[in-house]
Short mmCIF file of C-alpha atoms and ligand atoms in Angstrom, two decimals:
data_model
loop_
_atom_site.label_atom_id
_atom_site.label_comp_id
_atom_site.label_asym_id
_atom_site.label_seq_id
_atom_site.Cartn_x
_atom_site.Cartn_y
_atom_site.Cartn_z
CA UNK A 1 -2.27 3.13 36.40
CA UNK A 2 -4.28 3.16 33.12
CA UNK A 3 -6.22 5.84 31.96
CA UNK A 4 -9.49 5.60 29.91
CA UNK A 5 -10.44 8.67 27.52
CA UNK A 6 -13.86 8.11 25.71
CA UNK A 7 -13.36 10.79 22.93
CA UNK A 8 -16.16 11.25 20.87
CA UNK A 9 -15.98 10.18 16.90
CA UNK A 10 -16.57 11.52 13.86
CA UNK A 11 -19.58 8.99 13.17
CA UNK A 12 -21.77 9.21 16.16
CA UNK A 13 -22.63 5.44 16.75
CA UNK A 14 -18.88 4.64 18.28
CA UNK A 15 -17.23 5.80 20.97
CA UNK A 16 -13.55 5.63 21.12
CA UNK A 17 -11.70 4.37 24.03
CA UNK A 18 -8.10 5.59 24.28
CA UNK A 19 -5.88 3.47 26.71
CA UNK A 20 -2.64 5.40 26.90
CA UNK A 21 0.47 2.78 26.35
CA UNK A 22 2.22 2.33 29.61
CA UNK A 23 5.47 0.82 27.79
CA UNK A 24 5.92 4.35 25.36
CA UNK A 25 9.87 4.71 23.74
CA UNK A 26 11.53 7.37 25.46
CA UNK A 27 11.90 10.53 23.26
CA UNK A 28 15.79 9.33 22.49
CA UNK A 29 14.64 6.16 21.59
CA UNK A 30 12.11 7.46 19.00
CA UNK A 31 14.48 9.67 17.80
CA UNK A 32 16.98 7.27 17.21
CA UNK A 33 14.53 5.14 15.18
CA UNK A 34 13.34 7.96 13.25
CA UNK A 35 16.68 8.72 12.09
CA UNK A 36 16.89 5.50 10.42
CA UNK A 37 13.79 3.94 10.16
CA UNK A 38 14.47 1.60 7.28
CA UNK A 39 10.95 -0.15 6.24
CA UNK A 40 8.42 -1.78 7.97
CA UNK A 41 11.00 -2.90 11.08
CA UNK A 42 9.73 0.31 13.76
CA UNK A 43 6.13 0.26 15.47
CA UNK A 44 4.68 3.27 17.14
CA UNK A 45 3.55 3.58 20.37
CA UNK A 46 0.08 2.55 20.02
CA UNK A 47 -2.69 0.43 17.44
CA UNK A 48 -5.95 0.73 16.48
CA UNK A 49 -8.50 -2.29 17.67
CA UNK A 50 -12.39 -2.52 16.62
CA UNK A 51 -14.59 -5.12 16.84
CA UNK A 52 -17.10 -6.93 14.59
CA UNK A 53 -19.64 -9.78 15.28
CA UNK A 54 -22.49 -10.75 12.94
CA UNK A 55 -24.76 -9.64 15.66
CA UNK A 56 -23.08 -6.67 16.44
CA UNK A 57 -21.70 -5.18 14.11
CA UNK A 58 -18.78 -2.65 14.43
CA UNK A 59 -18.14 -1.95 17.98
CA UNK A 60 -15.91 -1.38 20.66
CA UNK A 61 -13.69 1.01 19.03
CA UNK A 62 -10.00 1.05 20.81
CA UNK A 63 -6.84 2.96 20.60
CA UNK A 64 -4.50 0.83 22.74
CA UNK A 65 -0.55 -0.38 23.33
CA UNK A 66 1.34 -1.82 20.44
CA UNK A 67 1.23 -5.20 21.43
CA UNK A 68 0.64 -9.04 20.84
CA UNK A 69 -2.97 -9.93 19.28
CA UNK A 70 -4.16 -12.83 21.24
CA UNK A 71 -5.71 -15.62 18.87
CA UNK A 72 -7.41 -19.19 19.58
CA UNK A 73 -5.62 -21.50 17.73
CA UNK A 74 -8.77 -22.48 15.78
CA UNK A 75 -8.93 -18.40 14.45
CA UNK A 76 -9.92 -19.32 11.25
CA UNK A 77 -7.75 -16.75 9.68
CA UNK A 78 -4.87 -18.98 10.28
CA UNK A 79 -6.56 -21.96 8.43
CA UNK A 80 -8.62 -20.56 5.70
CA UNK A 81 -6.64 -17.18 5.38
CA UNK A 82 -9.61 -14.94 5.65
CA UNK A 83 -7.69 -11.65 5.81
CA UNK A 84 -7.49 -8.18 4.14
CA UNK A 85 -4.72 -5.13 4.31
CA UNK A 86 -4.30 -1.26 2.96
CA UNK A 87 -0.97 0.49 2.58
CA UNK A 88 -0.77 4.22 3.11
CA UNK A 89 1.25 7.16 4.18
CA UNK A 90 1.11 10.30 6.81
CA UNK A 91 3.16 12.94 5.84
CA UNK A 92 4.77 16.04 7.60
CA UNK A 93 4.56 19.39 6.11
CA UNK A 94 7.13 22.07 6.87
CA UNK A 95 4.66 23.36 9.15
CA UNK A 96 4.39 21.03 11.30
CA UNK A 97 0.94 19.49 10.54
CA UNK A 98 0.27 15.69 8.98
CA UNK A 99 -1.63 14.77 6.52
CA UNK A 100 -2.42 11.40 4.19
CA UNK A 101 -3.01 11.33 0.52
CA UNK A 102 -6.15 10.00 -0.79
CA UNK A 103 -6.86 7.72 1.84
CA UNK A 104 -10.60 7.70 0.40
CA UNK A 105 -9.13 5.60 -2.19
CA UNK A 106 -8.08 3.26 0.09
CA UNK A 107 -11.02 2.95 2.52
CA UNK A 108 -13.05 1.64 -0.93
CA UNK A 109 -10.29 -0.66 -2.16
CA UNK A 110 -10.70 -2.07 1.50
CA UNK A 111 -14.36 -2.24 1.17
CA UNK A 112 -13.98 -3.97 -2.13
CA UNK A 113 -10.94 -6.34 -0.82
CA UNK A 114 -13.63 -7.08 2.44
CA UNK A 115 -16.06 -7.92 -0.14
CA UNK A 116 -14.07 -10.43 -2.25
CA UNK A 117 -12.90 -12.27 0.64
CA UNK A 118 -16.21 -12.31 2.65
CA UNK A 119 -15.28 -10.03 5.19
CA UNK A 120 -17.61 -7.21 6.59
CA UNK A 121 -17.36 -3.97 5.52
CA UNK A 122 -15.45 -1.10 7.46
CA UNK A 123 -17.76 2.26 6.32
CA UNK A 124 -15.10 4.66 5.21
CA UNK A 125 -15.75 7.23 7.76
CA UNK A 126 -14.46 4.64 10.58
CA UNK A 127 -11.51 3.59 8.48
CA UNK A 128 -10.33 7.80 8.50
CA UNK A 129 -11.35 7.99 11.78
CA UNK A 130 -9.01 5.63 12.85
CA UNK A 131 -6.36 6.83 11.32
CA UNK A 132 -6.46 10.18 12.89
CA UNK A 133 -7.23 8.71 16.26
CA UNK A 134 -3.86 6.83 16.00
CA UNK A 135 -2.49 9.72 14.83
CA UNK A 136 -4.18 11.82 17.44
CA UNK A 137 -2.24 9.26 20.31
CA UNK A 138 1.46 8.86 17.90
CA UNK A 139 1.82 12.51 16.31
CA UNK A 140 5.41 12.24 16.87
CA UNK A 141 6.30 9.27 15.27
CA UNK A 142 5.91 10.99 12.11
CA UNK A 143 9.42 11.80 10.91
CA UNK A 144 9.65 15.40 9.58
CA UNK A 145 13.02 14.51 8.06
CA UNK A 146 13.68 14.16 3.99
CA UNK A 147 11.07 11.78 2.27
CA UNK A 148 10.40 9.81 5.59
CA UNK A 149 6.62 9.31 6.20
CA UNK A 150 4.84 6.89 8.86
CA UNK A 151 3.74 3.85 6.81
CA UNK A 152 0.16 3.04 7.81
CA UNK A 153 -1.19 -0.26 7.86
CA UNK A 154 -4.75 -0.99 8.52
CA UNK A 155 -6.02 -4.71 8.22
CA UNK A 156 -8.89 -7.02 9.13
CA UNK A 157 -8.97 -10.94 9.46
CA UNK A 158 -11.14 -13.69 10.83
CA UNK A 159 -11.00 -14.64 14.48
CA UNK A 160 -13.93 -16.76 14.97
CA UNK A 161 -12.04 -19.76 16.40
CA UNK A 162 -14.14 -22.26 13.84
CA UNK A 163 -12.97 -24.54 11.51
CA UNK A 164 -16.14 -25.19 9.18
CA UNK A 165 -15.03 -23.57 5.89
CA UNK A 166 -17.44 -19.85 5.88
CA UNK A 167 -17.10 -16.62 6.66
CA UNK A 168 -16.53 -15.88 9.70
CA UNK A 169 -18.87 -14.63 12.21
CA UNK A 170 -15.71 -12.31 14.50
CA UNK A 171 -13.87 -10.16 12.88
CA UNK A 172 -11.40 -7.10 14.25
CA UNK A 173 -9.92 -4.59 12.38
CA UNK A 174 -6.79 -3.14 13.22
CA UNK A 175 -4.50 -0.16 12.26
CA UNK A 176 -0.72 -0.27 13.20
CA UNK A 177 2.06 2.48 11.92
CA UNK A 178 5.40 1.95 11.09
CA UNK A 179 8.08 5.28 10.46
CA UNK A 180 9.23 4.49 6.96
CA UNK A 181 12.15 5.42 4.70
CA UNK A 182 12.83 4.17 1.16
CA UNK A 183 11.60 0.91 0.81
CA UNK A 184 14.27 -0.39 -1.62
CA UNK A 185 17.79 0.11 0.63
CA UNK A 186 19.61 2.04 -2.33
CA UNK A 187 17.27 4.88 -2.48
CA UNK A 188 15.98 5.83 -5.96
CA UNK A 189 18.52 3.91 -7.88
CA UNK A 190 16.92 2.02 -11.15
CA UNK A 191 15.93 -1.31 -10.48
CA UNK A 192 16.37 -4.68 -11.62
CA UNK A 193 13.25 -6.47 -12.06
CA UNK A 194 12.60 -10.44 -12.46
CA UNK A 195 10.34 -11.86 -14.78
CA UNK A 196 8.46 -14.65 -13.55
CA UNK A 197 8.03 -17.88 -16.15
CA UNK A 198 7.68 -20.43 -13.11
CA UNK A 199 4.81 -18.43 -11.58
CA UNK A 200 1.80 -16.21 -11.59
CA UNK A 201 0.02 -14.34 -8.87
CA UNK A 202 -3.95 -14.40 -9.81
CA UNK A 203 -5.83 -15.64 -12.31
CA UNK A 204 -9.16 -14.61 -13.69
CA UNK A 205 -11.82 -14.50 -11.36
CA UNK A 206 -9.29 -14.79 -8.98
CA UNK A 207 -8.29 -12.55 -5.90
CA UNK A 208 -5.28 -10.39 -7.79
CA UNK A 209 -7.68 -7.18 -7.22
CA UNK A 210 -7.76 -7.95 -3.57
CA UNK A 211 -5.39 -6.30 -1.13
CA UNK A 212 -5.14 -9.82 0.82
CA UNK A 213 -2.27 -11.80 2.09
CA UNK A 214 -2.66 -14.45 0.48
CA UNK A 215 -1.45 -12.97 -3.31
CA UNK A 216 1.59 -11.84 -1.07
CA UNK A 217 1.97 -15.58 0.03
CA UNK A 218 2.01 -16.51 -3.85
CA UNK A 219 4.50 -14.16 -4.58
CA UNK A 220 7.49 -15.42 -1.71
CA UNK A 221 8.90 -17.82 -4.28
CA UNK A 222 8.80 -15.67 -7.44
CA UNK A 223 10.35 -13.14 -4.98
CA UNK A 224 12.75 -15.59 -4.04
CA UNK A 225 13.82 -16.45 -8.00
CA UNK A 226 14.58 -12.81 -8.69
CA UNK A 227 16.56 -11.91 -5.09
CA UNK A 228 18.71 -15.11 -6.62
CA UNK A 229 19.33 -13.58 -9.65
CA UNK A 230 20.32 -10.12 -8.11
CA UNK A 231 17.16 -8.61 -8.80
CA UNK A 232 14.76 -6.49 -6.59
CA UNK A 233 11.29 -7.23 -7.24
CA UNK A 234 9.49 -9.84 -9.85
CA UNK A 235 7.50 -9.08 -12.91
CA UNK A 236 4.46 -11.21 -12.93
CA UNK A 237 2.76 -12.23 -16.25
CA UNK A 238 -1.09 -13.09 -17.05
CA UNK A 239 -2.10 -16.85 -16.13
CA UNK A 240 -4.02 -17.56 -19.09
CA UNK A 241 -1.25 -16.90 -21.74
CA UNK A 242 1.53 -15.81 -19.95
CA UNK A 243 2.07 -12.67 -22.69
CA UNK A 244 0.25 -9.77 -20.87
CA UNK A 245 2.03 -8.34 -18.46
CA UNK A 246 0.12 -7.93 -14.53
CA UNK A 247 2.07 -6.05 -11.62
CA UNK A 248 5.39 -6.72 -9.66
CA UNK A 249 5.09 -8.49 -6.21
CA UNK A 250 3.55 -5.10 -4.41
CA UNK A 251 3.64 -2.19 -7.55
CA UNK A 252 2.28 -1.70 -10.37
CA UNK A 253 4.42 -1.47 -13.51
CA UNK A 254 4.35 2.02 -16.31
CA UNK A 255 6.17 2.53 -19.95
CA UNK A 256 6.95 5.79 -21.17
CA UNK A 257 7.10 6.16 -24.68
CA UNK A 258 9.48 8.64 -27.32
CA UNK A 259 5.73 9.70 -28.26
CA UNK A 260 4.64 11.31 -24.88
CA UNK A 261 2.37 8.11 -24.41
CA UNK A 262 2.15 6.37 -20.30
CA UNK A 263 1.05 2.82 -21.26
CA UNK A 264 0.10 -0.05 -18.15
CA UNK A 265 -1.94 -2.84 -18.10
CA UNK A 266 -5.46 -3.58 -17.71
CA UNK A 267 -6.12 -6.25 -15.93
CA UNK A 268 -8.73 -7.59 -14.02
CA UNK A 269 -6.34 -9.66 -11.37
CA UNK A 270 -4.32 -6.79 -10.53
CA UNK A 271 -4.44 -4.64 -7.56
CA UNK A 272 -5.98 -1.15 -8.99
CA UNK A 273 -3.01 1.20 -7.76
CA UNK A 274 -3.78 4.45 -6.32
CA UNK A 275 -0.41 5.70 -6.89
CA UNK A 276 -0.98 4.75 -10.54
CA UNK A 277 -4.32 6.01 -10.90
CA UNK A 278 -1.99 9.21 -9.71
CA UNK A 279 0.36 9.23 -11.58
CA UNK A 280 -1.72 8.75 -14.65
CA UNK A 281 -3.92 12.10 -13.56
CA UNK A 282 -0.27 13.54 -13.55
CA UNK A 283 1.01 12.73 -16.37
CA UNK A 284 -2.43 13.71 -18.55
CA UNK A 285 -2.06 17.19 -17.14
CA UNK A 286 1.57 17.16 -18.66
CA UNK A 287 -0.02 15.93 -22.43
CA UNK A 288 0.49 12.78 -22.21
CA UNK A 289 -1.49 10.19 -23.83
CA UNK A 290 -2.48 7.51 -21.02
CA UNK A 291 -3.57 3.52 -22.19
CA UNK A 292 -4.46 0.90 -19.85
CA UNK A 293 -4.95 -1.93 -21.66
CA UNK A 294 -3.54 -5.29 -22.05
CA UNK A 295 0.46 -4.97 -22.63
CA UNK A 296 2.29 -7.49 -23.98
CA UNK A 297 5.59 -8.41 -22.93
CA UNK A 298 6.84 -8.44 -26.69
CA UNK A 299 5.47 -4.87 -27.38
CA UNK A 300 7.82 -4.20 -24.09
CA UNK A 301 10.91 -6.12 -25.89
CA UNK A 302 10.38 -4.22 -29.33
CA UNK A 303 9.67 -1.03 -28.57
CA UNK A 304 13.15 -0.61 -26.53
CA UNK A 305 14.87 -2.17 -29.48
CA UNK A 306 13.06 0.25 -31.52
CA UNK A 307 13.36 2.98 -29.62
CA UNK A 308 9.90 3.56 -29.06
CA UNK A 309 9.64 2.47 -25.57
CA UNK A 310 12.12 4.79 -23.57
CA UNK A 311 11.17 4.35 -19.80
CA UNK A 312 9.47 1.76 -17.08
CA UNK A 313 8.89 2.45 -14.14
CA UNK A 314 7.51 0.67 -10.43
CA UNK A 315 5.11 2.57 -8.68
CA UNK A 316 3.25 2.25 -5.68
CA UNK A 317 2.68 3.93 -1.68
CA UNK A 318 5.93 1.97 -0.23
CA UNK A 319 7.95 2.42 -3.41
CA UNK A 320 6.57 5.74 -5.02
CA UNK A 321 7.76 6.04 -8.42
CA UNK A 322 11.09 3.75 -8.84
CA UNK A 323 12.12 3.63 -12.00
CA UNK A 324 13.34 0.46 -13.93
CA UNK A 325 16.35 -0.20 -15.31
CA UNK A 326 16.09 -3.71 -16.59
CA UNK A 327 13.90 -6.91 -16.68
CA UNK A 328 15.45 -9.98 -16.43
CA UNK A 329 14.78 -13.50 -17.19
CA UNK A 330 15.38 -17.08 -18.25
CA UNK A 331 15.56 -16.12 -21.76
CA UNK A 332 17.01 -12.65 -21.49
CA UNK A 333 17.47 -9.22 -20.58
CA UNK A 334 15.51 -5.92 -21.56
CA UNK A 335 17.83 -3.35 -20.79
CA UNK A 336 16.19 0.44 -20.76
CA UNK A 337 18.64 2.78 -22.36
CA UNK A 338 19.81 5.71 -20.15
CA UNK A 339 17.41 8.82 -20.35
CA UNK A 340 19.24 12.31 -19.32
CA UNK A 341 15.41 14.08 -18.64
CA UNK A 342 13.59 11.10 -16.60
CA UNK A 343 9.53 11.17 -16.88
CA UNK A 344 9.48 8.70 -13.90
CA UNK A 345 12.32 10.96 -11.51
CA UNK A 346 9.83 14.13 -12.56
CA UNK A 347 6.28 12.50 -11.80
CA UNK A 348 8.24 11.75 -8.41
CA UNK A 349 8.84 14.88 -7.67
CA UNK A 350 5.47 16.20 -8.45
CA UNK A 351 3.77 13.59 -6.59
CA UNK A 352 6.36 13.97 -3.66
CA UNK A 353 6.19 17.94 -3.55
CA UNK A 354 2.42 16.96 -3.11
CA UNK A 355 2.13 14.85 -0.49
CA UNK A 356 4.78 16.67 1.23
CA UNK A 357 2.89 19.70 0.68
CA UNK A 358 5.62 21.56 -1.27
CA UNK A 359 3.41 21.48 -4.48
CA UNK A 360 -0.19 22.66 -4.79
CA UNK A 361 -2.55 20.14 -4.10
CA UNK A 362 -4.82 20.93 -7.50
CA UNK A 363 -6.85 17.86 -7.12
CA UNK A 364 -7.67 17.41 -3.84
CA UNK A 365 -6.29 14.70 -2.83
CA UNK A 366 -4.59 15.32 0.93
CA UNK A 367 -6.32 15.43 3.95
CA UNK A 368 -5.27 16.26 7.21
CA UNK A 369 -5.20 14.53 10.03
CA UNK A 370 -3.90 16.33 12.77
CA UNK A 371 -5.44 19.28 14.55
N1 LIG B 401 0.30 -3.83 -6.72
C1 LIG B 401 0.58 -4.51 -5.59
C2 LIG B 401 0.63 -5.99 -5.66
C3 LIG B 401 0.81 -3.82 -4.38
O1 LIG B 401 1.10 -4.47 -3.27
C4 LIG B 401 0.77 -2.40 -4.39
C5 LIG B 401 1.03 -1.67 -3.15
O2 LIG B 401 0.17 -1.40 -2.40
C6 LIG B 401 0.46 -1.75 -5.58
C7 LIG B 401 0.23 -2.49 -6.72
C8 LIG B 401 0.35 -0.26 -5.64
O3 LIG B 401 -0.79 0.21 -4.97
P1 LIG B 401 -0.81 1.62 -4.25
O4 LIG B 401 -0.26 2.61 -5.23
O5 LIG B 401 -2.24 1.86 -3.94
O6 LIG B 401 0.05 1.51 -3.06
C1 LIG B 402 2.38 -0.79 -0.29
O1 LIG B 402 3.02 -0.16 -1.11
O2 LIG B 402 1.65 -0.24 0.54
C2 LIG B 402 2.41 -2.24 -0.25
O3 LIG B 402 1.57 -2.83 0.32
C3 LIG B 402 3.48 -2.94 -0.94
C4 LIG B 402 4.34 -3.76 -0.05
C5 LIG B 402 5.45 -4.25 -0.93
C6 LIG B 402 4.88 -3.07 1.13
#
């Protein structure tokens, strides 16, 4: 028997509709998936459904069973790729209660994905909303062991089943959650990075500041390359002149210099980080110097042989701060020398004690969603 809970929302136009899963894991079953939930492999309970249509707008907000997504073979997403995504995290505090870090950020980059790829715009106070509705339903899927966190992922994509090339007139949004450990298997270890000479991701005027499958699609093979040559993630360079360097396949890439300076690149086909924009904030309230601006590859290669450059490191939601210990290529390796006080391992720290609500929160940035 199903039951149907209209719970008011935040935003007064929509009305949520919670339809309890009838399917649930048993408590043993969650808790043997939360003690090793790997990344991205475990669903929760329940997902997130709302509508849009050009004449209606956002409607028909849903909480409902993890399940299949039933799609006309004409969905135009599957032809034409019309799709957007967000990555974020709920924590658990020692107290119990969960809370996400800066999903504000991520409700605009969503916006401004939706916009690139002609897809409506979610307002911001839906896209929270959601997320603590799901929350509200799959509380204890969120692991309160170590630094495990349920991965949330909220996307949109075209379902009109059409196949004249427009945006599409249907649309749903949906959030889904997934409990997540460390996203590379060995943990924190430094890793080895490809460099990509075969291929880039975006070009200018391109879709590289998009959250949207289809740079992920353009990655695979570069991915590929660099899993080949034992390596973890790729290094992608500018299209143009293939000197600047861009992002790795999903994180954005830091130096640390001797000179207390954070240096990444400005770019306007990468994705705009919040876990950089982050750990930049952090590291300016330490002293350092912060430039974003173009970074070439060479200034990468000299200033390790000269000692200026003394750490790199990957950062983004699924792979926090990771830092780098060498970049591999065709033509070579940049090996970073071994550091005894790491910048990156610190800023990790900070930013974990933060969202795990160990450190004080002096900017703001968590919210909480339970409760
Ligand atoms: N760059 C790419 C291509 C990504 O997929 C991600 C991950 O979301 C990032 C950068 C880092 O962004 P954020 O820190 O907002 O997770
Ligand atoms: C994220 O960090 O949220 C991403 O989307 C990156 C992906 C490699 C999982």
């Amino acid at each position: 028997m199903t039951t149907i809970n209209l719970l008011p929302m935040a935003t007064q136009d929509l009305l949520w509709q919670v339809v309890p899963s009838t399917t649930q894991k048993t408590p043993e079953e969650r808790a043997a998936i939360l003690a090793d939930p790997g990344f991205g492999k475990h669903f929760t309970d329940h997902m997130v459904d709302i509508c849009w249509s050009e004449k209606g707008g956002w409607h028909r907000p849903r909480v409902q069973a993890y399940g299949p997504i039933t799609l006309d073979p004409a969905a135009a997403v599957l032809h034409y790729a019309q799709e957007v995504f967000e990555g974020l995290k709920a924590y658990r505090h020692e107290d119990g209660s969960i809370w996400t870090f800066r999903a504000d950020r991520n409700a605009a980059r969503m916006q401004r994905s939706a916009r690139r790829l002609a897809l409506p715009e979610l307002p911001a106070e839906y896209f929270l909303d959601s997320i603590k509705q799901l929350i509200a339903v799959d509380a204890d899927w969120v692991p309160s062991e170590g630094e495990a966190s349920l991965y949330l992922r909220p996307f949109m994509f075209a379902k009109e089943a059409f196949l004249g090339v427009r945006p599409a007139a249907k649309v749903n949004y949906y959030l889904i959650a997934s409990p997540a450990g460390a996203y590379f298997p060995g943990g924190i270890k430094p890793l080895s990075i490809w460099l990509s000479t075969s291929y880039t991701r975006a070009g200018h005027g391109g879709m590289g500041q998009a959250k949207t499958g289809g740079n992920y699609a353009s990655s695979l093979v570069a991915q590929a390359e660099a899993y080949e040559n034992g390596c973890q993630q790729v290094l992608f360079l500018d299209a143009q002149e293939g000197k600047y360097l861009e992002e790795l396949g999903g994180m954005n890439v830091v130096l640390v210099t001797k000179d207390k300076r954070v240096i990444t690149p400005d770019s306007d086909s990468i994705l705009e980080g919040i876990t950089l924009a982050s750990v930049l904030q952090l590291a300016t309230d330490r002293g350092y110097t912060v430039e974003q601006r173009p970074v070439t590859l060479d200034e990468w290669r000299d200033g390790v042989a000269s000692g200026d450059v003394v750490e790199a490191f990957a950062c983004g939601t699924a792979a926090v701060i990771t830092p780098i210990g060498e970049l591999k290529s065709a033509d070579g390796t940049i090996t970073m020398p071994e550091v005894a006080d790491s910048v990156a391992l610190s800023l990790r720290a900070e930013l974990t004690d933060i969202q795990y609500g160990r450190g004080e929160d002096r900017h703001g940035w968590m919210t909480r969603l339970d409760g």
